[in-house]
Each structure stands twice: as C-alpha cells, then as structure tokens.
C-alpha cells in the first residue's frame, strides 16, 4: 500500500500532495521511471523537492502512490460485477468509459498503463489489480472465470489504450453510445457466450 501523505505545513487538506501526485503521474507516464526525477516533479508541481520527500519518502513511494487506483473506483468495479449477467458486457464498458472520463481516476489509469510497459513494480501492481479486481465473473468455476475475465480485461485495456492514450481514430472520437453498440456485444460473449467457435446453446 502507498504511504498515506503526512500532514504538511498549511496543507491539512492535502492540496499540495494532490498537486505533486498529478505532476508525478504525468512524469511517469511520459518519461518512465528512469526519466522521472523528484526535482522535475517538484518543479512541475511548483513545490520544493523536500516537500515531495516529506509526503512520499522516496521516488519509489511516489511511484506507488501515483499508480494506485482510487478506492472508490475499485468499489465501482466490484459493484458492477453484481450486474445481471445478461447486462454485464455493456455495464463493464460503461464503467471503463466513465473511469477514463473521471478527473481523478482517468489520470491514474493513464499513468498505470503507460508506466507498466517499462516499470516492473507497476506492471506487477497492474497484474494484481486485474487478477483480483477486474476478473469477477462470479457465476463460473475458477478456471473459466479467470479465462473469461482475462479476455474481458484485455478488451477493456486495449480499448483504453487505443482511445485515451494512442488516440487512434475513429475510436478516439466515437461517442459512448457508439462504442457500447460496437464493443459491448463482444464483451457479452466473453461474459456468457460460446468461446469455442460454436453457436451459443
């Protein structure tokens, strides 16, 4: 778990900590672990570097905090898995689209996906989150749950990369309803349809 930011001078509400985290997410996403420095993050956040250490102890602590999904998003994920099975594909897709549009959750997802490609600790965190939180087809036995959940996650993560990070057209500018119409049926097949090429029973 990331260190909870300590109380700072004249900053009881964590305003400076949030600003530091926002700058860190941008830096880790754009330049990776090797290219990100505490001094550069502090400069982008317009704070003294000592304040970054005050809140997060180290560069490792800063990375951990910057790439930890907000608890309310994980709660939303868990609640969405309780959707009736026949509606689950569309519900998962709308959950993902809403998360990327959220001012708090979207930057975290971007930092996680872009940093995980070249930073082992973040990649391991992403793997744990996917396996423990994003694979929740509860009506199945464990092996099939993991297979179907993995396929669902691959679709959602791939769509997130195409739309929000690489900004590939026309995916980047399709409306939410257009994406749901095009993608949700495939997600629904991963939830409850046949995966062996044979028609559903």
Coordinates of N, CA, C and O in Angstrom, one line a residue:
X1 N 0.8 -1.2 0.0 CA 0.0 0.0 0.0 C 0.9 1.2 0.0 O 1.9 1.3 0.7
X2 N 0.5 2.3 -0.7 CA 1.3 3.5 -0.7 C 1.2 4.2 0.6 O 0.2 4.0 1.4
X3 N 2.2 4.9 1.0 CA 2.2 5.7 2.2 C 1.2 6.8 2.2 O 1.0 7.5 1.2
X4 N 0.4 6.9 3.2 CA -0.6 8.0 3.3 C 0.2 9.3 3.5 O 1.0 9.4 4.4
X5 N -0.1 10.3 2.6 CA 0.6 11.5 2.8 C 0.5 12.1 4.2 O -0.5 12.2 4.8
X6 N 1.7 12.5 4.7 CA 1.7 13.1 6.0 C 1.2 14.5 5.9 O 1.1 15.2 4.9
X7 N 0.7 15.0 7.1 CA 0.2 16.4 7.1 C 1.4 17.4 6.9 O 2.4 17.2 7.5
X8 N 1.2 18.3 6.0 CA 2.2 19.3 5.7 C 1.9 20.6 6.2 O 0.8 20.9 6.7
X9 N 2.8 21.6 6.2 CA 2.6 22.9 6.7 C 1.5 23.6 5.9 O 1.5 23.6 4.6
X10 N 0.5 24.1 6.6 CA -0.6 24.8 6.0 C -1.3 24.0 4.8 O -1.7 24.5 3.9
X11 N -1.3 22.7 5.0 CA -1.8 21.9 3.9 C -2.6 20.7 4.5 O -2.5 19.6 4.1
X12 N -3.5 21.0 5.4 CA -4.2 19.9 6.1 C -5.1 19.2 5.2 O -5.5 18.0 5.5
X13 N -5.5 19.8 4.1 CA -6.5 19.1 3.2 C -5.8 18.4 2.1 O -6.4 17.9 1.1
X14 N -4.5 18.3 2.1 CA -3.7 17.6 1.1 C -3.7 18.2 -0.3 O -3.4 17.5 -1.3
X15 N -3.8 19.5 -0.4 CA -3.8 20.2 -1.7 C -2.5 20.0 -2.4 O -2.4 19.7 -3.5
X16 N -1.4 20.2 -1.6 CA -0.1 20.1 -2.2 C 0.2 18.7 -2.6 O 0.8 18.4 -3.6
X17 N -0.2 17.7 -1.8 CA 0.0 16.3 -2.1 C -0.6 15.9 -3.4 O -0.1 15.2 -4.2
X18 N -1.9 16.4 -3.5 CA -2.6 16.1 -4.8 C -1.9 16.7 -6.0 O -1.9 16.1 -7.1
X19 N -1.4 17.9 -5.8 CA -0.7 18.6 -6.9 C 0.6 17.8 -7.3 O 0.9 17.6 -8.5
X20 N 1.3 17.3 -6.3 CA 2.5 16.5 -6.5 C 2.2 15.2 -7.2 O 2.8 14.9 -8.2
X21 N 1.1 14.6 -6.8 CA 0.7 13.3 -7.4 C 0.3 13.5 -8.9 O 0.6 12.7 -9.8
X22 N -0.4 14.6 -9.2 CA -0.8 14.9 -10.5 C 0.4 15.1 -11.4 O 0.5 14.6 -12.5
X23 N 1.4 15.8 -10.9 CA 2.6 16.0 -11.7 C 3.4 14.7 -11.8 O 4.0 14.5 -12.9
X24 N 3.4 13.9 -10.8 CA 4.1 12.6 -10.9 C 3.5 11.7 -11.9 O 4.2 11.0 -12.6
X25 N 2.2 11.6 -11.9 CA 1.5 10.8 -12.9 C 1.9 11.2 -14.3 O 2.2 10.3 -15.2
X26 N 1.9 12.5 -14.6 CA 2.3 12.9 -15.9 C 3.7 12.6 -16.2 O 4.0 12.1 -17.3
X27 N 4.6 12.8 -15.3 CA 6.0 12.5 -15.5 C 6.3 11.0 -15.7 O 7.0 10.6 -16.7
X28 N 5.7 10.2 -14.9 CA 5.9 8.7 -15.0 C 5.3 8.2 -16.3 O 5.9 7.3 -17.0
X29 N 4.2 8.7 -16.7 CA 3.5 8.3 -17.9 C 4.3 8.7 -19.1 O 4.4 8.0 -20.1
X30 N 4.9 9.9 -19.1 CA 5.6 10.5 -20.3 C 7.1 10.0 -20.4 O 7.6 9.7 -21.5
X31 N 7.8 9.9 -19.3 CA 9.2 9.7 -19.3 C 9.7 8.4 -18.6 O 10.8 8.1 -18.6
X32 N 8.7 7.7 -18.0 CA 9.0 6.4 -17.4 C 9.8 6.6 -16.0 O 10.0 7.8 -15.6
X33 N 10.1 5.5 -15.4 CA 10.9 5.5 -14.2 C 12.2 6.2 -14.3 O 12.6 7.1 -13.5
X34 N 13.0 5.8 -15.3 CA 14.3 6.3 -15.4 C 14.4 7.8 -15.7 O 15.2 8.5 -15.3
X35 N 13.4 8.3 -16.5 CA 13.4 9.7 -16.9 C 12.8 10.7 -15.9 O 12.8 11.9 -16.1
X36 N 12.1 10.1 -14.9 CA 11.5 11.0 -13.9 C 12.3 11.2 -12.7 O 12.9 10.3 -12.1
X37 N 12.4 12.4 -12.3 CA 13.2 12.8 -11.1 C 12.3 13.5 -10.1 O 11.3 14.2 -10.5
X38 N 12.7 13.4 -8.8 CA 12.0 14.1 -7.8 C 12.0 15.6 -8.0 O 11.0 16.4 -7.9
X39 N 13.2 16.1 -8.5 CA 13.3 17.6 -8.7 C 12.4 18.0 -9.9 O 11.8 19.1 -9.8
X40 N 12.3 17.2 -10.9 CA 11.4 17.6 -12.0 C 9.9 17.6 -11.6 O 9.2 18.4 -12.0
X41 N 9.5 16.6 -10.8 CA 8.2 16.5 -10.3 C 7.9 17.7 -9.5 O 6.8 18.4 -9.6
X42 N 8.8 18.1 -8.6 CA 8.6 19.2 -7.7 C 8.5 20.5 -8.5 O 7.7 21.4 -8.2
X43 N 9.3 20.6 -9.5 CA 9.3 21.8 -10.4 C 7.9 21.9 -11.1 O 7.3 23.0 -11.1
X44 N 7.4 20.8 -11.6 CA 6.1 20.8 -12.3 C 5.0 21.1 -11.3 O 4.0 21.7 -11.7
X45 N 5.1 20.7 -10.1 CA 4.1 20.9 -9.1 C 4.3 22.3 -8.4 O 3.4 22.6 -7.5
X46 N 5.4 22.9 -8.7 CA 5.7 24.2 -8.1 C 5.8 24.1 -6.5 O 5.2 24.9 -5.8
X47 N 6.6 23.1 -6.1 CA 6.9 22.9 -4.7 C 8.4 22.7 -4.5 O 9.1 22.4 -5.5
X48 N 8.8 22.8 -3.3 CA 10.2 22.4 -3.0 C 10.4 20.9 -3.0 O 9.5 20.2 -2.6
X49 N 11.5 20.4 -3.6 CA 11.7 18.9 -3.6 C 11.6 18.3 -2.2 O 11.2 17.1 -2.1
X50 N 12.0 19.0 -1.2 CA 11.9 18.5 0.2 C 10.5 18.1 0.5 O 10.2 17.1 1.3
X51 N 9.5 18.8 0.0 CA 8.1 18.5 0.3 C 7.7 17.2 -0.3 O 6.8 16.5 0.2
X52 N 8.2 16.9 -1.5 CA 7.9 15.6 -2.1 C 8.4 14.4 -1.2 O 7.7 13.5 -0.9
X53 N 9.6 14.6 -0.7 CA 10.1 13.6 0.3 C 9.3 13.6 1.5 O 9.1 12.5 2.1
X54 N 8.8 14.7 2.0 CA 8.0 14.8 3.2 C 6.8 14.0 3.1 O 6.4 13.3 4.0
X55 N 6.1 14.0 1.9 CA 4.9 13.3 1.7 C 5.1 11.8 1.3 O 4.3 11.0 1.8
X56 N 6.1 11.5 0.5 CA 6.2 10.2 -0.1 C 7.4 9.5 0.2 O 7.6 8.4 -0.4
X57 N 8.4 10.0 0.9 CA 9.6 9.3 1.4 C 10.6 9.2 0.3 O 11.8 9.4 0.6
X58 N 10.2 8.7 -0.9 CA 11.2 8.4 -1.9 C 10.6 8.4 -3.3 O 9.4 8.5 -3.4
X59 N 11.4 8.2 -4.3 CA 10.9 8.1 -5.6 C 10.0 6.8 -5.8 O 8.9 6.9 -6.4
X60 N 10.4 5.7 -5.1 CA 9.6 4.5 -5.1 C 8.2 4.7 -4.5 O 7.2 4.3 -5.0
X61 N 8.2 5.5 -3.4 CA 6.9 5.8 -2.7 C 6.0 6.7 -3.6 O 4.8 6.5 -3.6
X62 N 6.7 7.6 -4.3 CA 5.9 8.5 -5.2 C 5.3 7.7 -6.3 O 4.1 7.9 -6.6
X63 N 6.1 6.8 -6.9 CA 5.5 5.9 -8.0 C 4.4 5.1 -7.5 O 3.3 5.0 -8.2
X64 N 4.5 4.5 -6.3 CA 3.5 3.6 -5.8 C 2.2 4.4 -5.6 O 1.1 4.0 -6.0
X65 N 2.3 5.6 -5.0 CA 1.1 6.4 -4.8 C 0.5 6.9 -6.1 O -0.7 6.9 -6.2
X66 N 1.3 7.2 -7.1 CA 0.8 7.8 -8.3 C 0.1 6.7 -9.2 O -0.7 7.1 -10.0
X67 N 0.4 5.5 -8.9 CA -0.2 4.4 -9.8 C -1.1 3.5 -9.0 O -1.4 2.4 -9.4
X68 N -1.6 4.0 -7.8 CA -2.6 3.2 -7.1 C -4.0 3.6 -7.4 O -4.3 4.8 -7.2
X69 N -4.8 2.7 -7.9 CA -6.2 3.1 -8.3 C -7.0 3.6 -7.0 O -6.8 3.1 -5.9
X70 N -7.8 4.7 -7.2 CA -8.6 5.2 -6.1 C -9.5 4.1 -5.6 O -10.1 3.3 -6.4
X71 N -9.7 4.1 -4.3 CA -10.6 3.0 -3.7 C -12.0 3.1 -4.2 O -12.6 2.0 -4.4
X72 N -12.5 4.3 -4.5 CA -13.9 4.4 -5.0 C -14.0 3.7 -6.4 O -15.1 3.2 -6.7
X73 N -12.9 3.7 -7.2 CA -13.0 3.1 -8.5 C -13.1 1.6 -8.3 O -13.9 0.9 -8.9
X74 N -12.3 1.0 -7.4 CA -12.3 -0.4 -7.1 C -13.7 -0.8 -6.6 O -14.2 -1.9 -6.9
X75 N -14.3 0.0 -5.8 CA -15.6 -0.2 -5.3 C -16.6 -0.2 -6.4 O -17.5 -1.1 -6.5
X76 N -16.5 0.7 -7.3 CA -17.4 0.7 -8.5 C -17.2 -0.5 -9.4 O -18.2 -1.1 -9.9
X77 N -16.0 -1.0 -9.5 CA -15.7 -2.2 -10.2 C -16.5 -3.4 -9.6 O -17.2 -4.2 -10.2
X78 N -16.3 -3.5 -8.3 CA -16.9 -4.6 -7.5 C -18.4 -4.6 -7.6 O -19.1 -5.6 -7.8
X79 N -19.0 -3.4 -7.6 CA -20.4 -3.2 -7.7 C -20.9 -3.6 -9.1 O -22.0 -4.2 -9.2
X80 N -20.1 -3.3 -10.1 CA -20.5 -3.5 -11.5 C -20.6 -5.0 -11.7 O -21.5 -5.5 -12.5
X81 N -19.7 -5.8 -11.1 CA -19.8 -7.2 -11.3 C -21.1 -7.9 -10.8 O -21.4 -9.0 -11.1
X82 N -21.8 -7.1 -10.0 CA -23.1 -7.6 -9.4 C -24.2 -7.4 -10.4 O -25.3 -7.8 -10.1
X83 N -23.9 -6.8 -11.6 CA -25.0 -6.5 -12.6 C -25.5 -7.9 -13.1 O -24.7 -8.8 -13.2
X84 N -26.8 -8.0 -13.4 CA -27.3 -9.2 -14.0 C -26.5 -9.6 -15.2 O -26.0 -8.8 -16.0
X85 N -26.2 -10.9 -15.3 CA -25.3 -11.5 -16.3 C -25.6 -11.0 -17.7 O -24.7 -10.6 -18.5
X86 N -26.9 -10.9 -18.1 CA -27.2 -10.5 -19.5 C -26.9 -9.1 -19.8 O -26.8 -8.7 -21.0
X87 N -26.7 -8.3 -18.8 CA -26.4 -6.8 -19.0 C -24.9 -6.5 -18.7 O -24.5 -5.3 -18.7
X88 N -24.1 -7.5 -18.3 CA -22.8 -7.2 -17.8 C -21.8 -6.6 -18.8 O -21.0 -5.8 -18.4
X89 N -21.9 -7.1 -20.0 CA -20.9 -6.6 -21.0 C -21.0 -5.1 -21.2 O -20.0 -4.3 -21.1
X90 N -22.2 -4.6 -21.4 CA -22.5 -3.1 -21.5 C -22.1 -2.4 -20.2 O -21.5 -1.3 -20.3
X91 N -22.4 -3.0 -19.1 CA -22.2 -2.3 -17.8 C -20.6 -2.1 -17.6 O -20.2 -1.1 -17.1
X92 N -19.9 -3.2 -17.9 CA -18.4 -3.1 -17.8 C -17.8 -2.0 -18.7 O -16.9 -1.3 -18.3
X93 N -18.3 -2.0 -19.9 CA -17.8 -1.0 -20.8 C -18.1 0.4 -20.4 O -17.3 1.3 -20.4
X94 N -19.4 0.7 -19.9 CA -19.7 2.0 -19.4 C -18.9 2.4 -18.2 O -18.5 3.5 -18.0
X95 N -18.6 1.4 -17.4 CA -17.8 1.6 -16.2 C -16.4 2.1 -16.6 O -15.9 3.1 -16.1
X96 N -15.8 1.4 -17.6 CA -14.5 1.8 -18.1 C -14.5 3.2 -18.7 O -13.6 4.1 -18.4
X97 N -15.5 3.5 -19.6 CA -15.6 4.8 -20.2 C -15.8 5.9 -19.1 O -15.2 7.0 -19.2
X98 N -16.6 5.6 -18.1 CA -16.8 6.6 -17.1 C -15.5 6.9 -16.3 O -15.2 8.0 -15.9
X99 N -14.7 5.8 -16.0 CA -13.5 5.9 -15.3 C -12.5 6.8 -16.0 O -11.8 7.7 -15.4
X100 N -12.3 6.6 -17.3 CA -11.4 7.4 -18.1 C -11.8 8.9 -18.1 O -10.9 9.7 -18.2
X101 N -13.1 9.1 -18.1 CA -13.6 10.5 -18.1 C -13.5 11.2 -16.8 O -13.6 12.4 -16.7
X102 N -13.2 10.4 -15.7 CA -13.2 11.0 -14.4 C -11.9 11.7 -14.1 O -10.8 11.3 -14.5
X103 N -12.0 12.9 -13.6 CA -10.8 13.8 -13.4 C -9.8 13.2 -12.4 O -8.6 13.5 -12.5
X104 N -10.2 12.3 -11.5 CA -9.3 11.7 -10.6 C -8.8 10.3 -11.1 O -7.6 10.0 -11.1
X105 N -9.7 9.5 -11.6 CA -9.4 8.1 -11.9 C -8.7 8.1 -13.3 O -7.7 7.3 -13.5
X106 N -9.1 8.9 -14.3 CA -8.5 8.8 -15.6 C -7.0 9.0 -15.6 O -6.3 8.2 -16.2
X107 N -6.5 10.1 -14.9 CA -5.0 10.2 -14.9 C -4.3 9.1 -14.3 O -3.2 8.7 -14.7
X108 N -4.9 8.4 -13.3 CA -4.3 7.3 -12.6 C -4.2 6.1 -13.6 O -3.1 5.4 -13.8
X109 N -5.3 5.8 -14.3 CA -5.3 4.8 -15.3 C -4.2 5.0 -16.4 O -3.5 4.1 -16.8
X110 N -4.1 6.2 -16.9 CA -3.1 6.6 -17.9 C -1.7 6.3 -17.4 O -0.9 5.8 -18.1
X111 N -1.5 6.8 -16.1 CA -0.1 6.6 -15.6 C 0.2 5.1 -15.4 O 1.3 4.6 -15.7
X112 N -0.8 4.3 -15.0 CA -0.6 2.9 -14.8 C -0.2 2.2 -16.1 O 0.8 1.5 -16.2
X113 N -1.1 2.4 -17.1 CA -0.9 1.7 -18.4 C 0.4 2.1 -19.1 O 1.2 1.3 -19.6
X114 N 0.8 3.4 -19.0 CA 2.0 3.9 -19.7 C 3.2 3.5 -18.9 O 4.3 3.2 -19.5
X115 N 3.2 3.5 -17.6 CA 4.3 3.2 -16.8 C 4.6 1.7 -16.8 O 5.7 1.2 -16.7
X116 N 3.5 0.9 -16.7 CA 3.6 -0.6 -16.6 C 4.4 -1.2 -17.8 O 5.0 -2.2 -17.6
X117 N 4.4 -0.5 -18.9 CA 5.1 -1.1 -20.1 C 6.6 -1.2 -19.8 O 7.2 -2.0 -20.5
X118 N 7.1 -0.4 -19.0 CA 8.6 -0.4 -18.8 C 9.0 -0.3 -17.3 O 10.2 -0.2 -17.1
X119 N 8.1 -0.5 -16.4 CA 8.5 -0.4 -15.0 C 7.9 -1.6 -14.3 O 6.7 -1.8 -14.1
X120 N 8.8 -2.6 -13.8 CA 8.3 -3.9 -13.3 C 7.4 -3.8 -12.1 O 6.4 -4.5 -12.0
X121 N 7.7 -2.9 -11.2 CA 6.8 -2.8 -10.0 C 5.4 -2.4 -10.3 O 4.4 -2.9 -9.8
X122 N 5.2 -1.4 -11.3 CA 3.9 -1.0 -11.7 C 3.2 -2.1 -12.5 O 2.0 -2.3 -12.4
X123 N 4.0 -2.8 -13.3 CA 3.5 -3.9 -14.1 C 2.9 -5.0 -13.2 O 1.8 -5.6 -13.4
X124 N 3.7 -5.3 -12.1 CA 3.2 -6.3 -11.2 C 1.9 -5.8 -10.4 O 1.0 -6.6 -10.2
X125 N 1.9 -4.5 -10.1 CA 0.7 -4.0 -9.5 C -0.5 -4.1 -10.4 O -1.6 -4.5 -10.0
X126 N -0.3 -3.8 -11.7 CA -1.4 -3.9 -12.7 C -1.9 -5.3 -12.8 O -3.1 -5.6 -12.8
X127 N -1.0 -6.3 -12.8 CA -1.3 -7.7 -12.9 C -2.2 -8.1 -11.7 O -3.2 -8.8 -11.8
X128 N -1.8 -7.6 -10.5 CA -2.5 -8.0 -9.3 C -3.9 -7.4 -9.3 O -4.9 -8.0 -8.9
X129 N -4.0 -6.1 -9.7 CA -5.3 -5.5 -9.8 C -6.2 -6.2 -10.7 O -7.4 -6.4 -10.5
X130 N -5.7 -6.5 -11.9 CA -6.5 -7.2 -12.9 C -7.0 -8.6 -12.4 O -8.2 -8.9 -12.5
X131 N -6.1 -9.3 -11.8 CA -6.5 -10.7 -11.3 C -7.4 -10.6 -10.1 O -8.2 -11.5 -10.0
X132 N -7.2 -9.6 -9.2 CA -8.0 -9.6 -8.0 C -9.3 -8.8 -8.1 O -10.3 -9.1 -7.4
X133 N -9.3 -7.8 -9.0 CA -10.4 -6.9 -9.0 C -11.2 -6.9 -10.4 O -12.4 -6.6 -10.4
X134 N -10.5 -7.1 -11.5 CA -11.1 -7.0 -12.8 C -11.6 -8.3 -13.4 O -12.0 -8.3 -14.5
X135 N -11.4 -9.4 -12.7 CA -11.9 -10.7 -13.2 C -12.9 -11.2 -12.2 O -12.6 -11.9 -11.2
X136 N -14.1 -10.9 -12.4 CA -15.1 -11.1 -11.4 C -16.4 -11.8 -11.9 O -17.5 -11.6 -11.4
X137 N -16.3 -12.6 -12.9 CA -17.5 -13.3 -13.4 C -17.8 -14.4 -12.5 O -17.4 -15.6 -12.6
X138 N -18.6 -14.1 -11.5 CA -18.8 -15.0 -10.3 C -19.6 -16.2 -10.5 O -19.6 -17.1 -9.7
X139 N -20.4 -16.3 -11.6 CA -21.3 -17.4 -11.8 C -20.5 -18.6 -12.4 O -21.2 -19.6 -12.7
X140 N -19.2 -18.6 -12.5 CA -18.4 -19.6 -13.2 C -17.5 -20.3 -12.2 O -17.1 -19.7 -11.2
X141 N -17.0 -21.5 -12.6 CA -15.9 -22.1 -11.8 C -14.6 -21.3 -12.0 O -14.5 -20.4 -12.9
X142 N -13.6 -21.5 -11.2 CA -12.5 -20.6 -11.1 C -11.7 -20.6 -12.5 O -11.3 -19.5 -12.9
X143 N -11.5 -21.7 -13.1 CA -10.7 -21.7 -14.4 C -11.4 -20.9 -15.5 O -10.8 -20.1 -16.2
X144 N -12.7 -21.1 -15.6 CA -13.5 -20.4 -16.7 C -13.6 -18.9 -16.3 O -13.6 -18.1 -17.1
X145 N -13.8 -18.7 -15.0 CA -13.8 -17.3 -14.5 C -12.6 -16.5 -14.9 O -12.6 -15.4 -15.4
X146 N -11.4 -17.1 -14.7 CA -10.2 -16.5 -15.0 C -10.0 -16.3 -16.5 O -9.5 -15.3 -17.0
X147 N -10.4 -17.3 -17.3 CA -10.2 -17.2 -18.7 C -11.2 -16.1 -19.3 O -10.7 -15.2 -20.0
X148 N -12.4 -16.1 -18.9 CA -13.4 -15.1 -19.4 C -13.0 -13.7 -18.9 O -13.0 -12.7 -19.6
X149 N -12.6 -13.6 -17.6 CA -12.3 -12.4 -17.0 C -11.0 -11.8 -17.7 O -10.9 -10.6 -17.9
X150 N -10.1 -12.7 -18.0 CA -8.9 -12.2 -18.7 C -9.2 -11.6 -20.1 O -8.6 -10.6 -20.5
X151 N -10.1 -12.3 -20.8 CA -10.5 -11.8 -22.1 C -11.2 -10.5 -22.0 O -11.0 -9.5 -22.8
X152 N -12.1 -10.3 -21.0 CA -12.8 -9.1 -20.8 C -11.8 -8.0 -20.5 O -11.9 -6.9 -21.1
X153 N -10.9 -8.2 -19.6 CA -9.9 -7.2 -19.3 C -9.0 -6.8 -20.5 O -8.7 -5.7 -20.6
X154 N -8.6 -7.8 -21.3 CA -7.8 -7.5 -22.4 C -8.5 -6.6 -23.4 O -8.0 -5.7 -24.0
X155 N -9.8 -6.8 -23.5 CA -10.6 -5.9 -24.4 C -10.7 -4.5 -23.9 O -10.6 -3.5 -24.6
X156 N -11.0 -4.4 -22.5 CA -11.1 -3.1 -21.9 C -9.8 -2.3 -21.9 O -9.8 -1.1 -22.2
X157 N -8.7 -3.0 -21.6 CA -7.4 -2.3 -21.5 C -7.0 -1.9 -22.9 O -6.5 -0.8 -23.2
X158 N -7.2 -2.8 -23.9 CA -6.9 -2.5 -25.3 C -7.6 -1.3 -25.8 O -7.1 -0.4 -26.5
X159 N -8.9 -1.2 -25.5 CA -9.8 -0.1 -25.9 C -9.3 1.2 -25.2 O -9.2 2.2 -25.9
X160 N -8.9 1.1 -24.0 CA -8.4 2.2 -23.2 C -7.2 2.8 -23.9 O -7.0 4.0 -24.0
X161 N -6.3 1.9 -24.2 CA -5.0 2.3 -24.9 C -5.3 3.0 -26.2 O -4.8 4.1 -26.5
X162 N -6.2 2.4 -27.1 CA -6.5 2.9 -28.4 C -7.2 4.3 -28.3 O -6.8 5.2 -29.0
X163 N -8.1 4.4 -27.3 CA -9.0 5.6 -27.3 C -8.3 6.8 -26.5 O -8.3 7.9 -27.0
X164 N -7.7 6.5 -25.4 CA -7.3 7.5 -24.5 C -5.8 7.8 -24.5 O -5.4 8.9 -24.1
X165 N -5.0 6.8 -24.9 CA -3.5 7.1 -24.9 C -3.0 7.3 -26.3 O -2.3 8.3 -26.6
X166 N -3.2 6.3 -27.2 CA -2.7 6.5 -28.6 C -3.7 7.4 -29.4 O -3.2 7.9 -30.4
X167 N -4.9 7.5 -28.9 CA -5.9 8.4 -29.6 C -6.0 8.1 -31.1 O -6.0 8.9 -32.0
X168 N -6.3 6.8 -31.3 CA -6.4 6.3 -32.7 C -7.8 6.6 -33.2 O -8.8 6.2 -32.5
X169 N -7.9 7.2 -34.3 CA -9.3 7.5 -34.9 C -9.7 6.3 -35.7 O -8.9 5.6 -36.3
X170 N -11.1 6.1 -35.8 CA -12.1 6.9 -35.2 C -12.5 6.5 -33.8 O -13.4 7.1 -33.2
X171 N -11.7 5.5 -33.2 CA -12.0 5.1 -31.8 C -12.0 6.3 -30.8 O -12.8 6.4 -29.9
X172 N -11.0 7.2 -31.0 CA -10.8 8.3 -30.1 C -12.0 9.2 -30.0 O -12.2 9.8 -28.9
X173 N -12.8 9.3 -31.1 CA -13.8 10.3 -31.1 C -15.2 9.7 -31.2 O -16.2 10.4 -31.4
X174 N -15.3 8.4 -31.2 CA -16.7 7.8 -31.2 C -17.4 8.2 -29.9 O -16.8 8.3 -28.8
X175 N -18.7 8.3 -29.9 CA -19.5 8.6 -28.7 C -19.5 7.3 -27.9 O -19.3 6.2 -28.3
X176 N -19.9 7.5 -26.6 CA -20.1 6.4 -25.7 C -21.1 5.4 -26.2 O -20.9 4.2 -26.2
X177 N -22.2 5.9 -26.7 CA -23.2 5.0 -27.2 C -22.8 4.2 -28.5 O -23.1 3.0 -28.6
X178 N -22.0 4.9 -29.3 CA -21.4 4.2 -30.5 C -20.5 3.1 -30.0 O -20.5 1.9 -30.6
X179 N -19.7 3.3 -29.1 CA -18.7 2.3 -28.6 C -19.5 1.2 -27.9 O -19.1 0.0 -28.1
X180 N -20.5 1.5 -27.1 CA -21.3 0.4 -26.5 C -22.0 -0.5 -27.5 O -21.9 -1.7 -27.4
X181 N -22.5 0.2 -28.6 CA -23.2 -0.6 -29.6 C -22.2 -1.5 -30.3 O -22.5 -2.7 -30.7
X182 N -20.9 -1.1 -30.5 CA -20.0 -1.8 -31.3 C -19.2 -2.9 -30.5 O -18.9 -4.0 -30.9
X183 N -18.9 -2.5 -29.2 CA -18.0 -3.3 -28.4 C -18.7 -4.2 -27.4 O -18.3 -5.3 -27.1
X184 N -19.8 -3.7 -26.8 CA -20.5 -4.5 -25.7 C -20.9 -5.9 -26.1 O -20.8 -6.8 -25.3
X185 N -21.4 -6.1 -27.4 CA -21.7 -7.5 -27.7 C -20.6 -8.5 -27.6 O -20.7 -9.6 -27.2
X186 N -19.4 -8.0 -28.0 CA -18.2 -8.9 -27.9 C -17.9 -9.1 -26.4 O -17.5 -10.3 -26.0
X187 N -18.0 -8.1 -25.6 CA -17.7 -8.3 -24.1 C -18.8 -9.2 -23.6 O -18.4 -10.1 -22.7
X188 N -20.0 -9.1 -24.0 CA -21.0 -10.0 -23.5 C -20.8 -11.5 -23.9 O -21.0 -12.4 -23.2
X189 N -20.2 -11.6 -25.1 CA -19.8 -13.0 -25.5 C -18.7 -13.6 -24.5 O -18.8 -14.7 -24.2
X190 N -17.8 -12.7 -24.1 CA -16.8 -13.1 -23.2 C -17.4 -13.5 -21.8 O -16.9 -14.3 -21.1
X191 N -18.5 -12.8 -21.5 CA -19.2 -13.0 -20.2 C -19.9 -14.3 -20.2 O -19.8 -15.1 -19.3
X192 N -20.7 -14.6 -21.2 CA -21.6 -15.7 -21.2 C -21.8 -16.5 -22.5 O -22.5 -17.5 -22.5
X193 N -21.1 -16.1 -23.5 CA -21.3 -16.8 -24.8 C -20.3 -17.9 -25.0 O -19.4 -18.2 -24.2
X194 N -20.4 -18.6 -26.1 CA -19.5 -19.7 -26.5 C -18.2 -19.1 -26.9 O -18.1 -18.1 -27.7
X195 N -17.1 -19.7 -26.5 CA -15.8 -19.3 -26.8 C -15.0 -20.3 -27.7 O -13.9 -20.1 -28.0
X196 N -15.7 -21.3 -28.1 CA -15.1 -22.4 -28.9 C -15.5 -22.3 -30.4 O -15.2 -23.2 -31.2
X197 N -16.1 -21.2 -30.8 CA -16.5 -21.1 -32.2 C -17.8 -21.7 -32.6 O -18.3 -21.5 -33.7
X198 N -18.4 -22.4 -31.6 CA -19.7 -23.0 -31.8 C -20.8 -22.0 -31.4 O -20.6 -21.2 -30.5
X199 N -22.0 -22.1 -32.0 CA -23.1 -21.3 -31.6 C -23.4 -21.4 -30.1 O -23.2 -22.5 -29.5
X200 N -23.9 -20.4 -29.5 CA -24.4 -20.5 -28.1 C -25.5 -21.5 -28.0 O -26.3 -21.6 -28.9
X201 N -25.5 -22.2 -26.8 CA -26.6 -23.1 -26.6 C -27.8 -22.4 -26.2 O -27.8 -21.4 -25.5

